[in-house]
PDB file of C-alpha atoms in Angstrom:
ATOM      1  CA  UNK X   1      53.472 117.057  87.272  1.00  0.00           C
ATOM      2  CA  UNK X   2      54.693 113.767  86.430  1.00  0.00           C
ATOM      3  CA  UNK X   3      53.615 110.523  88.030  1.00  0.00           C
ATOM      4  CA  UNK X   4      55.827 109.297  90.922  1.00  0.00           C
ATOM      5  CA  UNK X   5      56.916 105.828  89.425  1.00  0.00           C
ATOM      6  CA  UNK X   6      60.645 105.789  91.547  1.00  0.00           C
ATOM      7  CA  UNK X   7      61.689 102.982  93.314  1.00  0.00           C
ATOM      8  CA  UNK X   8      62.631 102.781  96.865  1.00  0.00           C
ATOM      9  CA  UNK X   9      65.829 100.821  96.526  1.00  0.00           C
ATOM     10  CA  UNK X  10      68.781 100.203  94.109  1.00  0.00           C
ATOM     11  CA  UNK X  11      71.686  98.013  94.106  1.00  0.00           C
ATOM     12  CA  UNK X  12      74.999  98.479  92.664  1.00  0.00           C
ATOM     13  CA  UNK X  13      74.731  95.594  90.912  1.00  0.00           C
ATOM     14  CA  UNK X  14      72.085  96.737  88.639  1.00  0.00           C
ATOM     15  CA  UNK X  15      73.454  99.981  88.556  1.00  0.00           C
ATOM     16  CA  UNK X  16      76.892  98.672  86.824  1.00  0.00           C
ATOM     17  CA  UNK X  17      74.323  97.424  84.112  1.00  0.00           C
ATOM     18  CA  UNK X  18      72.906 101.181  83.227  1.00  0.00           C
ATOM     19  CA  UNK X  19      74.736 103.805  80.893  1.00  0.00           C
ATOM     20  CA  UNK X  20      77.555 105.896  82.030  1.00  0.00           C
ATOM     21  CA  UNK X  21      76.634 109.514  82.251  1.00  0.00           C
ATOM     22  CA  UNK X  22      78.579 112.761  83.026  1.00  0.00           C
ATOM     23  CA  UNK X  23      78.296 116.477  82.771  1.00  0.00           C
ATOM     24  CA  UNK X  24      78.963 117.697  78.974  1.00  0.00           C
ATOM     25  CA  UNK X  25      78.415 121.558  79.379  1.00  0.00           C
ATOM     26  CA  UNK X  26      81.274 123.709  80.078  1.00  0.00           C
ATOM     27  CA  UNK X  27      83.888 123.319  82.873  1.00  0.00           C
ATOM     28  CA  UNK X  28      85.211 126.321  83.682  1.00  0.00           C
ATOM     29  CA  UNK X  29      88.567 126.092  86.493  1.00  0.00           C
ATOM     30  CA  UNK X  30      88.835 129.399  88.670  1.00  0.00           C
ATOM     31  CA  UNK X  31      92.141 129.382  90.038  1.00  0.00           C
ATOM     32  CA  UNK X  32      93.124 133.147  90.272  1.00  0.00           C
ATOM     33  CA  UNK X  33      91.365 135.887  91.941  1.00  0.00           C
ATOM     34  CA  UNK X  34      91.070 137.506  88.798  1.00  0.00           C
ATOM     35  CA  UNK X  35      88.715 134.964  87.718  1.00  0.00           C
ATOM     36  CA  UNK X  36      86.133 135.427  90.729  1.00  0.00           C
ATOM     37  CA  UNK X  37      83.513 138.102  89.704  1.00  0.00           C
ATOM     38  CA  UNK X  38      82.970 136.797  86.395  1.00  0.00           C
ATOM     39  CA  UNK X  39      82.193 133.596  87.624  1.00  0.00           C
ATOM     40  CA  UNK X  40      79.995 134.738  90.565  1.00  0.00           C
ATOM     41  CA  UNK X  41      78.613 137.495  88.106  1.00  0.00           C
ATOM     42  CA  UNK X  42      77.078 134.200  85.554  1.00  0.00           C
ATOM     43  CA  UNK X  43      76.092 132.350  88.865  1.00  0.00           C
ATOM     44  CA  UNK X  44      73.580 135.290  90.323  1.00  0.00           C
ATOM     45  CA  UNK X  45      71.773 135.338  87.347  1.00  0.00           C
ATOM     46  CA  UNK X  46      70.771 131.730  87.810  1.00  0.00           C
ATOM     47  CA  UNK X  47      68.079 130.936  90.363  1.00  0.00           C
ATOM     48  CA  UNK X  48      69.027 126.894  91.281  1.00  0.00           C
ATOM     49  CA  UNK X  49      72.747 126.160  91.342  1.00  0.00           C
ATOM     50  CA  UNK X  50      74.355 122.247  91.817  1.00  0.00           C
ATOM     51  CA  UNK X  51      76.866 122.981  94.420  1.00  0.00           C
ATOM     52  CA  UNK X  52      79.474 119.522  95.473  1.00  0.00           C
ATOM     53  CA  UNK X  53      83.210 120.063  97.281  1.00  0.00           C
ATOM     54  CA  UNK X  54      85.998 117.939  97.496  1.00  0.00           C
ATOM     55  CA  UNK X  55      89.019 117.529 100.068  1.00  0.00           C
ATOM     56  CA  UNK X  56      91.842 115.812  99.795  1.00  0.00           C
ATOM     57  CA  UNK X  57      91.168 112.223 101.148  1.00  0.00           C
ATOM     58  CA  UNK X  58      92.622 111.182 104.715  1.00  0.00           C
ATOM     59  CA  UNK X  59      93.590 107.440 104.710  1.00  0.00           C
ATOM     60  CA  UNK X  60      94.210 108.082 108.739  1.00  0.00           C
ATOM     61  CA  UNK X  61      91.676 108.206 111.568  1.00  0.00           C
ATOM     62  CA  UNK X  62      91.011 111.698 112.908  1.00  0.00           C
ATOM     63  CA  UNK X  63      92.847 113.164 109.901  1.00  0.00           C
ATOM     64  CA  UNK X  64      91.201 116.061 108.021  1.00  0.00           C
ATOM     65  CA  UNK X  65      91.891 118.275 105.115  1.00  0.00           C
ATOM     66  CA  UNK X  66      90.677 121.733 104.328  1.00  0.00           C
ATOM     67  CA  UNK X  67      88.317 122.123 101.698  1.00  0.00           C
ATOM     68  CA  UNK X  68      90.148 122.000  98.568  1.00  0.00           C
ATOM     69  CA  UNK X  69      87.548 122.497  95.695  1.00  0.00           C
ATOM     70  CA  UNK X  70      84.357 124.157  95.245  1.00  0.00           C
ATOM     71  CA  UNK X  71      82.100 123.051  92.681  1.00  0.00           C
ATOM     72  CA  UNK X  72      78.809 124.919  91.166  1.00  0.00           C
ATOM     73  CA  UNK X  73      76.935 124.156  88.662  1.00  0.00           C
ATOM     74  CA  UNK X  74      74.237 125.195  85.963  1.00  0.00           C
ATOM     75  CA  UNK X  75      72.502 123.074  83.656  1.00  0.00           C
ATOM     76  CA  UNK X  76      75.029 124.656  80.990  1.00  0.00           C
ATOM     77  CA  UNK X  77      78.086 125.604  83.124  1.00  0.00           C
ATOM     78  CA  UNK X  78      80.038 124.312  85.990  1.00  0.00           C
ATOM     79  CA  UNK X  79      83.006 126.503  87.801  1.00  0.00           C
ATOM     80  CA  UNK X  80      85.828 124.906  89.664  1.00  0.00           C
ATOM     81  CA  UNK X  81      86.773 126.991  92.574  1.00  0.00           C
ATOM     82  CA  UNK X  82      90.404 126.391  93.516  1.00  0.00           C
ATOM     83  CA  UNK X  83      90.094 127.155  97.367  1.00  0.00           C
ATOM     84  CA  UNK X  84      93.456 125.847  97.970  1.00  0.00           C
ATOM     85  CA  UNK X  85      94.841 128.819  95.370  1.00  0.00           C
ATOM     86  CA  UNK X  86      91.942 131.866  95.790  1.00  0.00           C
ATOM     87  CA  UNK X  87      91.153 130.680  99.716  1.00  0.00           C
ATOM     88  CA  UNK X  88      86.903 131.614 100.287  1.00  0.00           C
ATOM     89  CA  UNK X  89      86.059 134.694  98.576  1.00  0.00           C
ATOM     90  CA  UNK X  90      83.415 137.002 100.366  1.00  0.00           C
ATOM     91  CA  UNK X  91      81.870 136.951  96.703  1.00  0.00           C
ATOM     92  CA  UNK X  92      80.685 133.271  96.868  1.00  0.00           C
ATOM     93  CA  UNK X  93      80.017 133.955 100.687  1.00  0.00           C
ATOM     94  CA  UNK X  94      77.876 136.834  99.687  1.00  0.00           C
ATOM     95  CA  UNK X  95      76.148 133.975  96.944  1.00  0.00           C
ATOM     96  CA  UNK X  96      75.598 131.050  99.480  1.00  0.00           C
ATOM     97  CA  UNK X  97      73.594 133.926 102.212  1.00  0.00           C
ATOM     98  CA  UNK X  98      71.831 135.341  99.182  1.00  0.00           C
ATOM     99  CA  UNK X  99      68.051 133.821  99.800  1.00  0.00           C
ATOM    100  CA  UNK X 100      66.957 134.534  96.380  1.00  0.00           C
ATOM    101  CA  UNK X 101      69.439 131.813  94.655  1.00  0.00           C
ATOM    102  CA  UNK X 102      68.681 128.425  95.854  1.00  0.00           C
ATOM    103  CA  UNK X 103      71.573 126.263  96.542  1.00  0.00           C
ATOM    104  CA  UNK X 104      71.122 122.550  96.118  1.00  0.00           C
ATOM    105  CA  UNK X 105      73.578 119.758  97.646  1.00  0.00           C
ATOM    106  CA  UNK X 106      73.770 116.237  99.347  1.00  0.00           C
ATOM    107  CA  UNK X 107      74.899 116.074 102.559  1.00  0.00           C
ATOM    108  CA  UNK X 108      75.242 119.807 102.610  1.00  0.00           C
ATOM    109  CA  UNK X 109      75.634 120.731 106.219  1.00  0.00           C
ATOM    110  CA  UNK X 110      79.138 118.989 105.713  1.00  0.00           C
ATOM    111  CA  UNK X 111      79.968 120.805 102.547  1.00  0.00           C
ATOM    112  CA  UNK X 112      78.646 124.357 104.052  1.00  0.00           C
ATOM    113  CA  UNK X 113      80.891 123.395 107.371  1.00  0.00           C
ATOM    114  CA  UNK X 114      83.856 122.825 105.527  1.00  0.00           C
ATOM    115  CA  UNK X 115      83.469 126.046 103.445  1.00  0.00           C
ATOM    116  CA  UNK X 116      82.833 128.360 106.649  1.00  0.00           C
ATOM    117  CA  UNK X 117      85.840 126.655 108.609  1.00  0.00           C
ATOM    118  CA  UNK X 118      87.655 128.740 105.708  1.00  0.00           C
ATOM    119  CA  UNK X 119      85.365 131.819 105.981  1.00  0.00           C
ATOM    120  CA  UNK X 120      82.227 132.081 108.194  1.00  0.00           C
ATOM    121  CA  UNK X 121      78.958 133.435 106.474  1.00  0.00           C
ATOM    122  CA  UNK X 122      75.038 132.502 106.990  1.00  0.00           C
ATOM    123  CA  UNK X 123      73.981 130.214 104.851  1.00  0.00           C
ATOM    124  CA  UNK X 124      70.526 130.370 103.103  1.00  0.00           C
ATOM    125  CA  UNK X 125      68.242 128.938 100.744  1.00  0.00           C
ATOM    126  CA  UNK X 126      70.192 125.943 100.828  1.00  0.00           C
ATOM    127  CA  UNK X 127      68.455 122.887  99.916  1.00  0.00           C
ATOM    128  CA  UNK X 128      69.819 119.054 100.876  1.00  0.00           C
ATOM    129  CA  UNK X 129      68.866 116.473  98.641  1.00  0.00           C
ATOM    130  CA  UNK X 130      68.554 113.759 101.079  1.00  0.00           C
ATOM    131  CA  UNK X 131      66.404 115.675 104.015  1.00  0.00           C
ATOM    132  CA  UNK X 132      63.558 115.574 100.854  1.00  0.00           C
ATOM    133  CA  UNK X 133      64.600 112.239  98.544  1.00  0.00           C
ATOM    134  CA  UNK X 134      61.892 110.086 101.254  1.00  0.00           C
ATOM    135  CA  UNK X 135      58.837 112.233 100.558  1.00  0.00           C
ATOM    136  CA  UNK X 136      59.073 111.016  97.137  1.00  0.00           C
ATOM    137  CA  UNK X 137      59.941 107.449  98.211  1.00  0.00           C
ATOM    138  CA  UNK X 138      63.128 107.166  97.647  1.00  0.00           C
ATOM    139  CA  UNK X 139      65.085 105.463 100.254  1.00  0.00           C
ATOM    140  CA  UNK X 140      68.738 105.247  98.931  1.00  0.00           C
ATOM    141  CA  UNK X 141      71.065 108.564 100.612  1.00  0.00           C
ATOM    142  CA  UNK X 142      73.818 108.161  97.807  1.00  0.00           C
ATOM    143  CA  UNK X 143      74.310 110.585  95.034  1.00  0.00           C
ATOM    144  CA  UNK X 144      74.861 107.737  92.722  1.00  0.00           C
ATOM    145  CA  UNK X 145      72.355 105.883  93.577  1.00  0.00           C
ATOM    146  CA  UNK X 146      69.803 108.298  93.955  1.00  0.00           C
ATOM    147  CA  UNK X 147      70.622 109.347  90.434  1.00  0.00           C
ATOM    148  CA  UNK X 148      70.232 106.173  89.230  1.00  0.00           C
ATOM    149  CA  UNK X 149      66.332 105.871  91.012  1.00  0.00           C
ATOM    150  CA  UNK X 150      65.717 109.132  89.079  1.00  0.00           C
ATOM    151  CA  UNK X 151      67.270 108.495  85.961  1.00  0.00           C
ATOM    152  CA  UNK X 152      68.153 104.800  85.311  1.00  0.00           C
ATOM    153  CA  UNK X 153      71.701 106.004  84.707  1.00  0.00           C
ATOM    154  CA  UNK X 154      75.035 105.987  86.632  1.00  0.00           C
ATOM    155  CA  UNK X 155      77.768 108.513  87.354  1.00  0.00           C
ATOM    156  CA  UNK X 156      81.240 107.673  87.784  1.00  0.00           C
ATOM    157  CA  UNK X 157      82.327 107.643  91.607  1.00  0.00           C
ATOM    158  CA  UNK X 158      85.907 106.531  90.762  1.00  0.00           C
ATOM    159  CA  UNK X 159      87.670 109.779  91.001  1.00  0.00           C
ATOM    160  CA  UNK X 160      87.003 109.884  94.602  1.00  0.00           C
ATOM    161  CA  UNK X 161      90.036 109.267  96.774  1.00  0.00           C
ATOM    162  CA  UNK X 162      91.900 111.119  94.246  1.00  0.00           C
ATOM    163  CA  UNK X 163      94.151 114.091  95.449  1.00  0.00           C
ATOM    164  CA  UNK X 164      92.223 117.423  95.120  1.00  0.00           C
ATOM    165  CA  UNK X 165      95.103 119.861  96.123  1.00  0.00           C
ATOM    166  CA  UNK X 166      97.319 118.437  93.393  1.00  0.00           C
ATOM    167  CA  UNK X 167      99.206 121.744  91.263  1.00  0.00           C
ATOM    168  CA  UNK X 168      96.887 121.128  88.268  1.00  0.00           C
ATOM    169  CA  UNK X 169      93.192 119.308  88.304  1.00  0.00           C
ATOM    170  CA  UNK X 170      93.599 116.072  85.445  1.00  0.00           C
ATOM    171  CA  UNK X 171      90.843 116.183  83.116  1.00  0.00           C
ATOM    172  CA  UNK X 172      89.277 112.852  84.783  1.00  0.00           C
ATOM    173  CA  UNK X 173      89.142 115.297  88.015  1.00  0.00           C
ATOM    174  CA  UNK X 174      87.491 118.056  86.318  1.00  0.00           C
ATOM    175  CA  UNK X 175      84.896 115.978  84.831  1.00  0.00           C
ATOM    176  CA  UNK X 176      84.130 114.088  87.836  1.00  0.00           C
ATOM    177  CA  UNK X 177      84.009 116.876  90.019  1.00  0.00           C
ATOM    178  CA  UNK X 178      81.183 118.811  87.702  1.00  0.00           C
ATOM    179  CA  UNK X 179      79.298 115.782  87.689  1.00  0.00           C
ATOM    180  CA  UNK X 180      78.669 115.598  91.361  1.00  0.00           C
ATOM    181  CA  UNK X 181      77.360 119.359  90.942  1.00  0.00           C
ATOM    182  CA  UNK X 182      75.446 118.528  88.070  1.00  0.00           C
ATOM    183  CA  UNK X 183      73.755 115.577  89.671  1.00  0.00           C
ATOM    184  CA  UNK X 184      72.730 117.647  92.411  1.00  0.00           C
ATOM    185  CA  UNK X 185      70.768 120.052  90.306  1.00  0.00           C
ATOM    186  CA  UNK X 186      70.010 117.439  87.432  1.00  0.00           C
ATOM    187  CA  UNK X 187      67.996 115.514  90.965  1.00  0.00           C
ATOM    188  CA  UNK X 188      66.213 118.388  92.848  1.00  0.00           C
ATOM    189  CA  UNK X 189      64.422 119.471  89.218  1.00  0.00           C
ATOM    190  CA  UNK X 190      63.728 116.148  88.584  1.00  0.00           C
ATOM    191  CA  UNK X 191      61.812 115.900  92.184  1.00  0.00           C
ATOM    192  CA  UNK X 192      60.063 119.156  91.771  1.00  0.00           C
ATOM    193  CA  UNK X 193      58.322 117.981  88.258  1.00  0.00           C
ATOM    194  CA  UNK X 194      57.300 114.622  90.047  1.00  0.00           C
ATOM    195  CA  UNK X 195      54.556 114.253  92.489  1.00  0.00           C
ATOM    196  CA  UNK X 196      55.201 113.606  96.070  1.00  0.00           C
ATOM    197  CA  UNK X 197      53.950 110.786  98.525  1.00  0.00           C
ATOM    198  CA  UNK X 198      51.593 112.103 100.828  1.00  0.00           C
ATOM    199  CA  UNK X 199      53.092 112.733 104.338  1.00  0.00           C
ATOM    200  CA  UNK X 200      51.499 109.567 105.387  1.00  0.00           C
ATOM    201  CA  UNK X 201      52.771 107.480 102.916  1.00  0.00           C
ATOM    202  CA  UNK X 202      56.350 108.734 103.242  1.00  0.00           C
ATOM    203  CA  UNK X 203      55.800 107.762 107.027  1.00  0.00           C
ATOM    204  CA  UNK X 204      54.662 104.333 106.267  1.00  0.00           C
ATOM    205  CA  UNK X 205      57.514 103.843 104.068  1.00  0.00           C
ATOM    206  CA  UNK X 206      59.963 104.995 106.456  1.00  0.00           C
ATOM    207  CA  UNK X 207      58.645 103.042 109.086  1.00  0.00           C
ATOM    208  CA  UNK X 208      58.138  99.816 106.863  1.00  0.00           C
ATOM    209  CA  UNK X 209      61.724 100.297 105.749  1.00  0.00           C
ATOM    210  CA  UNK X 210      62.886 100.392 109.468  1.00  0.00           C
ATOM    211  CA  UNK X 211      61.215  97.459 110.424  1.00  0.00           C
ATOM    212  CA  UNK X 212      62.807  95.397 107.262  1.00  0.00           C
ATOM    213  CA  UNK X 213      66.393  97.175 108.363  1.00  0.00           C
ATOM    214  CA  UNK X 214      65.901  95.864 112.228  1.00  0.00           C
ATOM    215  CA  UNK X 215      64.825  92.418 110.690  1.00  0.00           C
ATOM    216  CA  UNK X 216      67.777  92.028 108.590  1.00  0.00           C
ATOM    217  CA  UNK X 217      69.742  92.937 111.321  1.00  0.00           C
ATOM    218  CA  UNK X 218      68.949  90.919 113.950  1.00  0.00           C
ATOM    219  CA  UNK X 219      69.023  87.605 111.016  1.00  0.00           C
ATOM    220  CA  UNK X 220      72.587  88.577 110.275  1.00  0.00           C
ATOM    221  CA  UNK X 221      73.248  88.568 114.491  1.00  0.00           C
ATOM    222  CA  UNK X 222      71.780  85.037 114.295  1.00  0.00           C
ATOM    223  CA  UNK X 223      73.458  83.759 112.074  1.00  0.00           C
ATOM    224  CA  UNK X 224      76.873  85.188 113.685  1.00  0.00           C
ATOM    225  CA  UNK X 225      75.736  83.068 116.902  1.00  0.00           C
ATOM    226  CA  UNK X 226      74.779  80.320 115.330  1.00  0.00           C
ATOM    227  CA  UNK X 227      78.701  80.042 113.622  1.00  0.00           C
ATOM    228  CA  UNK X 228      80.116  81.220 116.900  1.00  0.00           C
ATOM    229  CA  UNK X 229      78.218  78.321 118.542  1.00  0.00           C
ATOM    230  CA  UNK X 230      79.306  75.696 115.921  1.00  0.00           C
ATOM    231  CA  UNK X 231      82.764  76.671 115.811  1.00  0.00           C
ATOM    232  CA  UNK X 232      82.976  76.375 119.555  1.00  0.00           C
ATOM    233  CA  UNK X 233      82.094  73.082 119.476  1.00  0.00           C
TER     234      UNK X 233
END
């Protein structure tokens, strides 16, 4: 087990500094329901899976999109699902209830909501990279910059905002999207090699780290009075 040497912290200032990384295995796009069982076929024979969705992005308040694409990932392979063209198959269902394969995302509840608003199933063995990130010190909730703590290397964020229901994915899309899937995976084996903070360390931490956010806070709301009072005058 490796020595625990991550730091709690990043900024994305140093991050701009570190090598750009992606996903170079093979992107597969499953678009047609014709496609489905081979790709859930390869994915049961894997026992940790990267698993990332996209929606199309809502630029108004209280706006939300379906689910759009579902991504999952293997060290070697990453399939597109085209939810928007094959809806939720009961095969990947039938994969994301299965205990025996362990699904790994960030901010997963959100992911696994959007999916069952399309078809309801049980989810299990699903694993969310930022409810277990602090009892290895590391403080930072981001995929990028968690991947950077582990690492010291960044993934691209800037296909984002794009649109995710467009007729045909570009091949910035496809790239970005099995990245975030990657990452996922790429992380939680990374953790599991590297030994934890004891749970009273990782309480310590969190605490300490509270204290310095409640600090910083109340020094910003000082200085906001301390303007409001001068410009008053």
């Amino acid at each position: 087990m490796k020595k625990n040497t991550f730091i709690h912290h990043i900024s994305k200032d140093l991050i701009q500094y570190m090598p750009l990384v992606g996903f170079e295995g093979e992107v597969i796009v499953v678009d047609h329901e014709q496609q489905i069982d081979d790709a859930v076929a390869y994915l049961r024979q894997q026992t940790i899976l990267g698993v990332d969705t996209e929606a199309r992005p809502s630029f108004t308040r209280g706006v939300h999109y379906p689910t759009a694409l579902l991504q999952i990932a293997s060290e070697e392979r990453c399939y597109l699902f085209r939810l928007t063209h094959i809806g939720m198959p009961q095969a990947l269902c039938n994969l994301f209830a299965d205990p025996k394969i362990c699904k790994v995302g960030l901010a997963f509840k959100d992911d696994l909501n959007g999916l069952r608003r399309r078809r309801n199933f049980r989810p299990a063995n699903c694993v969310d990279i930022q409810s277990i990130c602090g009892k290895y010190g590391i403080l930072d909730l981001g995929l990028q910059k968690i991947f950077a703590i582990c690492f010291q290397q960044k993934i691209s964020k800037s296909q984002q905002l794009t649109n995710w229901e467009n007729t045909h994915l570009t091949p910035e899309q496809s790239r970005y999207a099995s990245t975030d899937a990657w990452a996922t995976l790429h992380i939680y084996k990374e953790l599991l090699q590297t030994q934890p903070l004891s749970p009273q360390e990782a309480e310590a931490l969190r605490r300490a780290d509270l204290e310095r956010q409640q600090a910083h806070q109340q020094e910003v709301l000082a200085q906001r009075q301390q303007q409001n009072e001068e410009n008053g005058k």
